[in-house]
mmCIF file of C-alpha atoms in Angstrom:
data_model
loop_
_atom_site.group_PDB
_atom_site.id
_atom_site.type_symbol
_atom_site.label_atom_id
_atom_site.label_comp_id
_atom_site.label_asym_id
_atom_site.label_seq_id
_atom_site.Cartn_x
_atom_site.Cartn_y
_atom_site.Cartn_z
ATOM 1 C CA MET A 1 50.439 -28.863 93.649
ATOM 2 C CA SER A 2 50.594 -25.338 92.260
ATOM 3 C CA THR A 3 51.126 -22.379 94.561
ATOM 4 C CA ASP A 4 49.666 -19.912 92.042
ATOM 5 C CA ARG A 5 46.154 -19.142 93.289
ATOM 6 C CA THR A 6 45.008 -17.210 90.190
ATOM 7 C CA ARG A 7 44.481 -20.219 87.973
ATOM 8 C CA PRO A 8 42.608 -23.486 88.490
ATOM 9 C CA ALA A 9 44.527 -26.575 89.495
ATOM 10 C CA GLY A 10 45.730 -28.525 86.482
ATOM 11 C CA ARG A 11 46.080 -25.463 84.260
ATOM 12 C CA ARG A 12 49.568 -25.274 82.810
ATOM 13 C CA ASP A 13 49.672 -21.984 80.927
ATOM 14 C CA GLN A 14 50.726 -18.799 82.721
ATOM 15 C CA ARG A 15 47.724 -16.655 81.827
ATOM 16 C CA GLY A 16 45.506 -15.536 84.682
ATOM 17 C CA PRO A 17 41.739 -15.095 84.571
ATOM 18 C CA ARG A 18 40.511 -12.512 82.092
ATOM 19 C CA SER A 19 38.106 -9.751 82.852
ATOM 20 C CA ALA A 20 34.755 -9.764 81.073
ATOM 21 C CA PRO A 21 34.605 -7.800 77.812
ATOM 22 C CA THR A 22 32.905 -4.438 78.136
ATOM 23 C CA GLY A 23 31.983 -3.639 74.545
ATOM 24 C CA PRO A 24 30.195 -5.523 71.772
ATOM 25 C CA ARG A 25 31.713 -8.844 70.882
ATOM 26 C CA LEU A 26 32.968 -9.638 67.434
ATOM 27 C CA VAL A 27 31.720 -12.940 66.120
ATOM 28 C CA ALA A 28 33.181 -14.502 63.042
ATOM 29 C CA SER A 29 30.503 -15.195 60.504
ATOM 30 C CA GLY A 30 30.037 -18.706 59.148
ATOM 31 C CA PRO A 31 30.838 -19.798 55.608
ATOM 32 C CA ARG A 32 29.090 -17.606 53.092
ATOM 33 C CA SER A 33 29.155 -17.338 49.366
ATOM 34 C CA ALA A 34 30.147 -13.669 49.442
ATOM 35 C CA PRO A 35 33.095 -12.629 51.588
ATOM 36 C CA SER A 36 32.111 -10.456 54.472
ATOM 37 C CA GLY A 37 33.798 -9.191 57.577
ATOM 38 C CA PRO A 38 32.949 -10.020 61.140
ATOM 39 C CA ARG A 39 29.634 -8.760 62.459
ATOM 40 C CA THR A 40 28.961 -7.245 65.848
ATOM 41 C CA VAL A 41 26.614 -8.845 68.327
ATOM 42 C CA PRO A 42 25.196 -6.664 71.087
ATOM 43 C CA PRO A 43 26.085 -7.825 74.587
ATOM 44 C CA GLN A 44 23.406 -9.789 76.387
ATOM 45 C CA ARG A 45 21.345 -7.805 78.826
ATOM 46 C CA SER A 46 21.510 -9.083 82.313
ATOM 47 C CA ARG A 47 18.162 -9.730 83.889
ATOM 48 C CA ARG A 48 17.438 -7.216 86.534
ATOM 49 C CA LEU A 49 16.759 -8.911 89.771
ATOM 50 C CA GLN A 50 13.449 -7.700 91.024
ATOM 51 C CA PRO A 51 13.064 -7.579 94.759
ATOM 52 C CA HIS A 52 11.046 -10.499 96.054
ATOM 53 C CA ARG A 53 7.564 -9.337 96.960
ATOM 54 C CA PRO A 54 6.013 -11.337 99.748
ATOM 55 C CA GLN A 55 2.738 -13.022 98.903
ATOM 56 C CA ARG A 56 -0.379 -11.178 99.920
ATOM 57 C CA PRO A 57 -2.525 -12.931 102.522
ATOM 58 C CA HIS A 58 -5.285 -13.863 100.070
ATOM 59 C CA GLN A 59 -2.801 -15.471 97.663
ATOM 60 C CA TRP A 60 -1.218 -17.465 100.465
ATOM 61 C CA PHE A 61 -4.613 -18.640 101.728
ATOM 62 C CA ALA A 62 -5.837 -19.526 98.225
ATOM 63 C CA GLU A 63 -2.890 -21.887 97.767
ATOM 64 C CA ARG A 64 -3.448 -23.473 101.178
ATOM 65 C CA LEU A 65 -7.189 -23.900 100.611
ATOM 66 C CA LEU A 66 -6.500 -25.427 97.215
ATOM 67 C CA ALA A 67 -4.065 -27.904 98.753
ATOM 68 C CA VAL A 68 -6.636 -28.997 101.355
ATOM 69 C CA LEU A 69 -9.663 -29.132 99.049
ATOM 70 C CA SER A 70 -7.743 -31.065 96.381
ATOM 71 C CA GLY A 71 -6.541 -33.694 98.852
ATOM 72 C CA GLN A 72 -2.849 -32.734 98.658
ATOM 73 C CA ARG A 73 -2.785 -31.728 102.344
ATOM 74 C CA PRO A 74 -4.786 -32.844 105.376
ATOM 75 C CA VAL A 75 -7.441 -30.506 106.752
ATOM 76 C CA HIS A 76 -5.645 -30.095 110.089
ATOM 77 C CA TRP A 77 -2.965 -28.189 108.145
ATOM 78 C CA MET A 78 -5.407 -25.236 108.323
ATOM 79 C CA LEU A 79 -6.210 -25.643 112.031
ATOM 80 C CA GLY A 80 -4.522 -22.446 113.249
ATOM 81 C CA HIS A 81 -5.470 -20.480 110.149
ATOM 82 C CA THR A 82 -9.262 -20.603 110.386
ATOM 83 C CA ILE A 83 -11.864 -19.115 112.724
ATOM 84 C CA GLY A 84 -15.517 -19.734 113.370
ATOM 85 C CA GLU A 85 -17.208 -22.319 111.189
ATOM 86 C CA ALA A 86 -14.568 -22.201 108.446
ATOM 87 C CA TYR A 87 -12.595 -25.112 109.934
ATOM 88 C CA ASP A 88 -15.770 -27.164 110.341
ATOM 89 C CA GLN A 89 -16.624 -26.429 106.700
ATOM 90 C CA LEU A 90 -13.191 -27.576 105.574
ATOM 91 C CA ALA A 91 -13.307 -30.693 107.781
ATOM 92 C CA GLU A 92 -16.656 -31.650 106.258
ATOM 93 C CA LEU A 93 -15.524 -31.055 102.675
ATOM 94 C CA ALA A 94 -11.929 -32.282 102.686
ATOM 95 C CA PRO A 95 -12.748 -36.026 102.460
ATOM 96 C CA SER A 96 -14.779 -35.479 99.271
ATOM 97 C CA THR A 97 -11.913 -33.417 97.710
ATOM 98 C CA PRO A 98 -14.096 -31.118 95.604
ATOM 99 C CA LEU A 99 -11.051 -29.649 93.808
ATOM 100 C CA ARG A 100 -9.366 -32.973 93.108
ATOM 101 C CA ALA A 101 -7.333 -33.629 89.997
ATOM 102 C CA THR A 102 -9.273 -34.621 86.895
ATOM 103 C CA HIS A 103 -7.827 -36.838 84.162
ATOM 104 C CA GLY A 104 -4.400 -36.874 85.796
ATOM 105 C CA SER A 105 -3.875 -33.113 85.819
ATOM 106 C CA ARG A 106 -3.098 -31.483 89.137
ATOM 107 C CA PRO A 107 -5.233 -28.448 90.026
ATOM 108 C CA VAL A 108 -3.424 -25.107 89.893
ATOM 109 C CA LEU A 109 -4.289 -21.621 91.025
ATOM 110 C CA ARG A 110 -4.863 -19.491 87.903
ATOM 111 C CA HIS A 111 -5.875 -16.128 89.319
ATOM 112 C CA CYS A 112 -6.407 -14.742 92.780
ATOM 113 C CA ARG A 113 -7.714 -11.265 93.554
ATOM 114 C CA GLY A 114 -8.766 -9.657 96.773
ATOM 115 C CA ALA A 115 -10.656 -6.583 97.942
ATOM 116 C CA GLN A 116 -10.589 -4.918 101.322
ATOM 117 C CA PRO A 117 -14.147 -3.794 102.167
ATOM 118 C CA ALA A 118 -13.113 -2.797 105.702
ATOM 119 C CA THR A 119 -9.964 -2.528 107.767
ATOM 120 C CA GLY A 120 -8.818 -5.995 108.782
ATOM 121 C CA VAL A 121 -11.041 -7.804 106.269
ATOM 122 C CA VAL A 122 -10.172 -9.213 102.843
ATOM 123 C CA GLU A 123 -12.707 -10.821 100.556
ATOM 124 C CA ALA A 124 -10.988 -12.790 97.822
ATOM 125 C CA PHE A 125 -11.780 -14.977 94.853
ATOM 126 C CA ALA A 126 -9.667 -17.410 92.912
ATOM 127 C CA SER A 127 -10.005 -19.484 89.758
ATOM 128 C CA ILE A 128 -8.608 -22.993 89.846
ATOM 129 C CA ALA A 129 -7.869 -25.065 86.761
ATOM 130 C CA ALA A 130 -7.511 -28.830 86.564
ATOM 131 C CA GLY A 131 -7.178 -30.006 82.991
ATOM 132 C CA ASP A 132 -9.974 -28.443 80.950
ATOM 133 C CA ARG A 133 -12.105 -27.754 84.024
ATOM 134 C CA VAL A 134 -12.105 -24.382 85.815
ATOM 135 C CA ARG A 135 -13.630 -23.881 89.252
ATOM 136 C CA ALA A 136 -14.235 -20.745 91.312
ATOM 137 C CA MET A 137 -13.447 -20.314 94.980
ATOM 138 C CA ALA A 138 -14.284 -17.363 97.217
ATOM 139 C CA PHE A 139 -13.192 -16.834 100.800
ATOM 140 C CA ARG A 140 -13.086 -14.207 103.520
ATOM 141 C CA LEU A 141 -10.091 -13.392 105.683
ATOM 142 C CA GLU A 142 -10.186 -11.506 108.952
ATOM 143 C CA GLN A 143 -7.228 -10.044 110.785
ATOM 144 C CA GLY A 144 -7.154 -10.765 114.505
ATOM 145 C CA ALA A 145 -5.865 -8.658 117.380
ATOM 146 C CA ASP A 146 -2.514 -10.462 117.012
ATOM 147 C CA GLN A 147 -2.311 -9.125 113.388
ATOM 148 C CA ARG A 148 -2.589 -12.651 111.924
ATOM 149 C CA TRP A 149 -4.962 -13.355 109.055
ATOM 150 C CA ARG A 150 -7.443 -16.202 109.436
ATOM 151 C CA CYS A 151 -9.992 -17.676 107.064
ATOM 152 C CA ALA A 152 -13.583 -17.045 108.206
ATOM 153 C CA ALA A 153 -15.634 -18.422 105.280
ATOM 154 C CA VAL A 154 -15.189 -20.436 102.080
ATOM 155 C CA GLU A 155 -17.416 -20.875 99.022
ATOM 156 C CA LEU A 156 -16.924 -22.993 95.905
ATOM 157 C CA GLY A 157 -18.681 -22.447 92.606
ATOM 158 C CA GLY A 158 -21.368 -20.179 94.077
ATOM 159 C CA GLU A 159 -22.504 -22.673 96.716
ATOM 160 C CA ARG A 160 -21.724 -21.858 100.309
ATOM 161 C CA LEU A 161 -19.854 -24.658 101.997
ATOM 162 C CA THR A 162 -21.649 -25.337 105.248
ATOM 163 C CA ALA A 163 -21.123 -28.227 107.578
ATOM 164 C CA GLY A 164 -23.688 -30.964 106.999
ATOM 165 C CA ALA A 165 -24.756 -29.667 103.562
ATOM 166 C CA PRO A 166 -23.899 -31.654 100.434
ATOM 167 C CA GLY A 167 -20.952 -30.328 98.418
ATOM 168 C CA PRO A 168 -21.095 -28.925 94.875
ATOM 169 C CA ARG A 169 -22.000 -31.348 92.121
#
């Protein structure tokens, strides 16, 4: 076994690791009819790592509501994240999976926007696509005394989802 720690095991030559080139690289050109010298290629730009922005509450809730209403998650997954009649609405609707996949394509969240009409309240809307079909979903979030956001109401396609009422057609 080699005692030299600057080169990988199994490497027999004495060269150590090289440092990365700092200037433009020279690349030999391929076979051409006219003789030409090497051309310069600009160095690749490294992607700047953008700081990870946490999801806003309405985006997080839109994904969770989509998962429940498409049948990907059980309704009790939202148990601690709803208040008032919102959980009852979801429990009534979840078995019919109104946002289920159509023609084998899984529903995805296309857009989600929110507005804050008052402190501690967010009213949001989202568009959901499944294949060639696009559905709309609106919901209201309220922030409790413990600073946690909870879903207070849900609507799909302009029809309010109330317990006991038939779902959208």
